[in-house]
Amino acid sequence: MTIESKLVAGNWKMNGMRADGAALARALVERAASAGDEIGCELLVCPPATLLETVGGVLAASGIALGGQDCHPASKGAYTGDISAEMLADLGCQYVILGHSERRHGYAETDALVRDKIQGARRADLVAILCVGETQSQRLAGDAVDVVASQLAGSMPDNADAANLVIAYEPVWAIGTGLTATTDDITAMHAEIRTRVPPGTRILYGGSVNPGNAGAILSLAEVDGALVGGASLNADDFWAIARSCPSPLP
Ligand code: PGA
């Protein structure tokens, strides 16, 4: 599979009431409609589960894809508070973010659990966005590549392929901090990741991507898109990031 365009994904995290989500989605749909074919990337938004139906309704036929932020490995059952990949697909999702550092660190999610969730996503025909990334102390100790390699080895199912998997390299120290990895470090890590994933797998960068740094990051040949947190909550900022994608691809 060849990578035909970059993917810019918004991770809204736990933000927004239905009216906020609808307004943000409407603002993106309006921009997408006026840009027509000019926008040189694919767009995805991942709202909280409570907003999926509302946002999905606004996005319908806009070309902007919808994704979830997590799912349970099983398709159904006695798992209070959880949501299955099938339920996300039923709401119109095409993607689901899995193994985000806020879940790995906040809920002690292991690589094995993340792998099971990715299998669940595959069963429901969702593309899994597998997040990996080192902490600041791991980078300072020179262990960044080993940490990411071990997360990939532990959480990527054997049957993963480029059609159902996207990798998001998100250094933990760069998420929500305003710090970003240097373009050299991003290129080096993405090249390492590329040797460990199925050919043609998109590799996104995430961690404080904003309109000011998106151009430099998204023009890197090794970067196939961005996973955007905070800046995706503002339509102008998210749109400016999307417009930073080189078009056509170099
Ligand atoms: P950030 O979040 O852009 O706010 O750093 C990125 C992410 O957590 O995916």
Short mmCIF file of C-alpha atoms and ligand atoms in Angstrom, two decimals:
data_model
loop_
_atom_site.label_atom_id
_atom_site.label_comp_id
_atom_site.label_asym_id
_atom_site.label_seq_id
_atom_site.Cartn_x
_atom_site.Cartn_y
_atom_site.Cartn_z
CA MET A 1 0.00 0.00 0.00
CA THR A 2 1.42 3.39 -0.92
CA ILE A 3 0.71 6.44 1.21
CA GLU A 4 -1.26 8.78 -1.02
CA SER A 5 -1.91 11.63 1.37
CA LYS A 6 -1.14 12.72 4.88
CA LEU A 7 -3.68 12.30 7.66
CA VAL A 8 -4.39 15.10 10.12
CA ALA A 9 -6.32 13.77 13.11
CA GLY A 10 -7.86 15.74 15.96
CA ASN A 11 -7.99 14.11 19.38
CA TRP A 12 -10.56 16.14 21.28
CA LYS A 13 -9.94 14.13 24.48
CA MET A 14 -12.55 14.76 27.23
CA ASN A 15 -13.74 18.11 25.95
CA GLY A 16 -17.03 19.52 24.83
CA MET A 17 -20.76 19.36 25.30
CA ARG A 18 -22.96 18.44 22.31
CA ALA A 19 -23.42 22.07 21.26
CA ASP A 20 -19.63 22.65 21.33
CA GLY A 21 -18.91 19.51 19.34
CA ALA A 22 -21.55 20.33 16.75
CA ALA A 23 -20.26 23.90 16.38
CA LEU A 24 -16.65 22.77 15.99
CA ALA A 25 -17.60 20.09 13.49
CA ARG A 26 -19.75 22.57 11.53
CA ALA A 27 -16.85 25.02 11.38
CA LEU A 28 -14.61 22.30 9.92
CA VAL A 29 -17.24 21.16 7.42
CA GLU A 30 -17.67 24.75 6.19
CA ARG A 31 -13.93 25.15 5.68
CA ALA A 32 -13.69 21.79 3.94
CA ALA A 33 -16.57 22.68 1.63
CA SER A 34 -14.99 25.97 0.59
CA ALA A 35 -11.54 24.42 0.16
CA GLY A 36 -12.87 21.71 -2.16
CA ASP A 37 -10.01 19.58 -3.47
CA GLU A 38 -7.40 22.11 -2.41
CA ILE A 39 -6.84 20.58 1.01
CA GLY A 40 -3.92 18.25 0.52
CA CYS A 41 -4.61 15.79 3.32
CA GLU A 42 -7.24 13.55 4.87
CA LEU A 43 -8.98 14.83 7.98
CA LEU A 44 -10.21 12.89 10.99
CA VAL A 45 -11.78 14.02 14.23
CA CYS A 46 -11.97 11.87 17.36
CA PRO A 47 -14.50 13.41 19.77
CA PRO A 48 -15.42 11.95 23.16
CA ALA A 49 -17.85 9.03 22.87
CA THR A 50 -20.77 11.18 24.04
CA LEU A 51 -20.36 13.41 20.98
CA LEU A 52 -19.83 10.77 18.31
CA GLU A 53 -23.43 10.67 17.14
CA THR A 54 -23.85 14.45 17.08
CA VAL A 55 -20.50 15.11 15.41
CA GLY A 56 -20.93 12.19 13.03
CA GLY A 57 -24.25 13.68 11.90
CA VAL A 58 -22.62 17.03 11.16
CA LEU A 59 -19.68 15.43 9.34
CA ALA A 60 -21.84 13.15 7.17
CA ALA A 61 -20.81 13.39 3.50
CA SER A 62 -18.17 16.04 4.31
CA GLY A 63 -15.21 13.75 3.66
CA ILE A 64 -13.98 14.32 7.23
CA ALA A 65 -13.70 10.97 9.00
CA LEU A 66 -14.89 10.13 12.51
CA GLY A 67 -12.97 8.14 15.12
CA GLY A 68 -13.17 7.00 18.73
CA GLN A 69 -10.55 7.54 21.42
CA ASP A 70 -10.50 4.01 22.91
CA CYS A 71 -12.36 0.71 22.80
CA HIS A 72 -12.65 -2.52 24.77
CA PRO A 73 -11.15 -5.69 23.22
CA ALA A 74 -14.46 -7.59 23.40
CA SER A 75 -17.42 -6.96 21.10
CA LYS A 76 -19.96 -6.92 23.98
CA GLY A 77 -20.50 -8.14 27.50
CA ALA A 78 -20.37 -7.27 31.18
CA TYR A 79 -17.80 -4.49 31.02
CA THR A 80 -19.32 -1.56 32.86
CA GLY A 81 -18.40 1.78 31.36
CA ASP A 82 -16.68 0.35 28.31
CA ILE A 83 -17.41 0.74 24.61
CA SER A 84 -16.65 -1.86 21.95
CA ALA A 85 -15.14 -1.32 18.53
CA GLU A 86 -18.42 -2.57 17.03
CA MET A 87 -20.29 0.19 18.89
CA LEU A 88 -17.90 2.79 17.47
CA ALA A 89 -18.36 1.39 13.97
CA ASP A 90 -22.13 1.46 14.50
CA LEU A 91 -21.84 5.22 15.13
CA GLY A 92 -19.98 5.72 11.86
CA CYS A 93 -16.41 5.61 13.13
CA GLN A 94 -13.68 4.49 10.76
CA TYR A 95 -10.79 4.90 13.19
CA VAL A 96 -10.02 4.42 16.87
CA ILE A 97 -7.06 5.79 18.84
CA LEU A 98 -5.50 3.04 20.99
CA GLY A 99 -2.66 2.99 23.49
CA HIS A 100 -2.58 6.75 23.96
CA SER A 101 -0.08 7.66 26.66
CA GLU A 102 -2.86 9.17 28.78
CA ARG A 103 -4.38 5.68 28.90
CA ARG A 104 -1.08 3.81 29.21
CA HIS A 105 -0.05 6.04 32.13
CA GLY A 106 -3.41 7.01 33.63
CA TYR A 107 -4.98 3.53 33.48
CA ALA A 108 -1.89 1.33 33.46
CA GLU A 109 -2.74 -0.04 30.01
CA THR A 110 -0.18 -2.64 29.02
CA ASP A 111 1.12 -3.43 25.55
CA ALA A 112 -0.78 -6.74 25.71
CA LEU A 113 -4.08 -4.97 26.42
CA VAL A 114 -3.43 -2.47 23.63
CA ARG A 115 -2.75 -5.37 21.25
CA ASP A 116 -6.06 -7.01 22.23
CA LYS A 117 -7.86 -3.71 21.64
CA ILE A 118 -6.27 -3.44 18.19
CA GLN A 119 -7.57 -6.94 17.41
CA GLY A 120 -11.01 -5.72 18.47
CA ALA A 121 -10.70 -2.73 16.17
CA ARG A 122 -9.74 -5.01 13.28
CA ARG A 123 -12.70 -7.30 13.96
CA ALA A 124 -14.97 -4.25 13.60
CA ASP A 125 -13.18 -2.99 10.46
CA LEU A 126 -11.80 0.08 12.22
CA VAL A 127 -8.35 1.45 11.52
CA ALA A 128 -6.40 1.46 14.79
CA ILE A 129 -4.19 4.47 15.52
CA LEU A 130 -1.56 2.90 17.77
CA CYS A 131 0.20 5.51 19.93
CA VAL A 132 3.77 4.98 21.08
CA GLY A 133 6.32 7.27 22.66
CA GLU A 134 8.96 7.63 25.33
CA THR A 135 8.94 9.68 28.53
CA GLN A 136 11.42 12.48 29.08
CA SER A 137 13.57 10.40 31.42
CA GLN A 138 13.66 7.56 28.90
CA ARG A 139 14.80 9.97 26.18
CA LEU A 140 17.42 11.54 28.44
CA ALA A 141 18.71 8.05 29.28
CA GLY A 142 19.13 7.35 25.56
CA ASP A 143 16.40 4.70 25.61
CA ALA A 144 13.81 6.36 23.33
CA VAL A 145 14.22 3.98 20.38
CA ASP A 146 14.27 0.89 22.61
CA VAL A 147 11.12 2.00 24.41
CA VAL A 148 9.23 2.67 21.20
CA ALA A 149 10.48 -0.57 19.61
CA SER A 150 9.32 -2.53 22.61
CA GLN A 151 5.88 -0.84 22.58
CA LEU A 152 5.54 -1.71 18.90
CA ALA A 153 6.66 -5.31 19.42
CA GLY A 154 4.27 -5.74 22.34
CA SER A 155 1.21 -3.99 21.01
CA MET A 156 1.16 -4.57 17.26
CA PRO A 157 -0.77 -7.73 16.34
CA ASP A 158 0.91 -10.20 13.97
CA ASN A 159 -1.82 -9.73 11.40
CA ALA A 160 -1.59 -5.92 11.37
CA ASP A 161 -1.28 -4.37 7.95
CA ALA A 162 -1.11 -0.89 6.49
CA ALA A 163 -4.81 -0.89 5.68
CA ASN A 164 -5.90 -1.28 9.30
CA LEU A 165 -3.08 0.32 11.26
CA VAL A 166 -1.70 3.84 11.71
CA ILE A 167 1.14 4.58 14.11
CA ALA A 168 1.26 7.83 16.09
CA TYR A 169 4.67 8.65 17.51
CA GLU A 170 3.92 10.88 20.48
CA PRO A 171 6.78 11.61 22.86
CA VAL A 172 5.05 11.72 26.26
CA TRP A 173 6.99 14.84 27.26
CA ALA A 174 5.67 16.70 24.21
CA ILE A 175 1.96 16.04 24.83
CA GLY A 176 0.14 19.12 26.05
CA THR A 177 3.37 20.78 27.15
CA GLY A 178 4.14 23.10 24.24
CA LEU A 179 7.38 21.19 23.73
CA THR A 180 7.95 19.42 20.41
CA ALA A 181 10.63 17.03 19.30
CA THR A 182 13.12 18.50 16.83
CA THR A 183 12.54 17.72 13.19
CA ASP A 184 15.77 15.68 13.22
CA ASP A 185 14.55 13.62 16.18
CA ILE A 186 11.15 13.12 14.56
CA THR A 187 12.74 12.00 11.30
CA ALA A 188 15.10 9.62 13.10
CA MET A 189 12.35 8.05 15.21
CA HIS A 190 9.92 7.71 12.30
CA ALA A 191 12.65 6.00 10.26
CA GLU A 192 13.20 3.56 13.14
CA ILE A 193 9.48 2.91 13.42
CA ARG A 194 9.20 2.38 9.66
CA THR A 195 11.60 -0.58 9.83
CA ARG A 196 9.30 -2.24 12.37
CA VAL A 197 5.82 -1.80 10.87
CA PRO A 198 4.14 -3.25 7.75
CA PRO A 199 5.21 -1.49 4.53
CA GLY A 200 3.02 1.49 3.70
CA THR A 201 1.86 2.07 7.28
CA ARG A 202 1.18 5.75 7.98
CA ILE A 203 3.28 7.17 10.79
CA LEU A 204 1.89 10.33 12.39
CA TYR A 205 3.67 12.68 14.76
CA GLY A 206 1.87 14.01 17.83
CA GLY A 207 2.75 16.25 20.75
CA SER A 208 2.02 20.01 20.84
CA VAL A 209 1.49 20.29 17.09
CA ASN A 210 0.18 23.79 16.42
CA PRO A 211 -0.20 26.16 13.45
CA GLY A 212 3.29 27.53 14.12
CA ASN A 213 5.20 24.24 13.93
CA ALA A 214 2.92 22.17 11.70
CA GLY A 215 4.50 23.30 8.43
CA ALA A 216 7.98 22.15 9.44
CA ILE A 217 6.71 18.84 10.84
CA LEU A 218 4.23 17.95 8.09
CA SER A 219 6.69 18.70 5.31
CA LEU A 220 9.04 15.99 6.58
CA ALA A 221 9.00 13.06 4.16
CA GLU A 222 9.05 10.62 7.11
CA VAL A 223 5.91 12.17 8.62
CA ASP A 224 2.61 10.92 7.19
CA GLY A 225 0.41 13.23 9.24
CA ALA A 226 -0.26 14.55 12.71
CA LEU A 227 -2.27 13.62 15.78
CA VAL A 228 -3.36 16.94 17.25
CA GLY A 229 -4.73 17.38 20.76
CA GLY A 230 -5.20 20.89 22.16
CA ALA A 231 -5.03 22.71 18.82
CA SER A 232 -7.78 20.50 17.38
CA LEU A 233 -10.32 22.15 19.70
CA ASN A 234 -10.04 25.38 17.75
CA ALA A 235 -11.34 25.21 14.17
CA ASP A 236 -8.98 27.91 12.87
CA ASP A 237 -5.94 26.24 14.43
CA PHE A 238 -6.89 22.74 13.26
CA TRP A 239 -7.59 24.06 9.81
CA ALA A 240 -4.28 25.93 9.68
CA ILE A 241 -2.49 22.70 10.63
CA ALA A 242 -4.34 20.80 7.90
CA ARG A 243 -3.42 23.50 5.38
CA SER A 244 0.25 23.01 6.31
CA CYS A 245 0.32 19.64 4.56
CA PRO A 246 2.35 19.82 1.38
CA SER A 247 0.18 19.22 -1.64
CA PRO A 248 0.77 17.21 -3.72
CA LEU A 249 2.98 14.92 -1.65
CA PRO A 250 6.71 15.42 -2.25
P1 PGA B 1 -1.39 17.83 22.22
O1 PGA B 1 -1.94 16.33 22.35
O2 PGA B 1 -1.44 18.18 20.76
O3 PGA B 1 -2.31 18.65 23.07
O4 PGA B 1 0.01 17.82 22.74
C1 PGA B 1 -1.61 15.35 21.40
C2 PGA B 1 -2.21 14.03 21.79
O5 PGA B 1 -2.31 13.76 22.99
O6 PGA B 1 -2.60 13.25 20.93
#
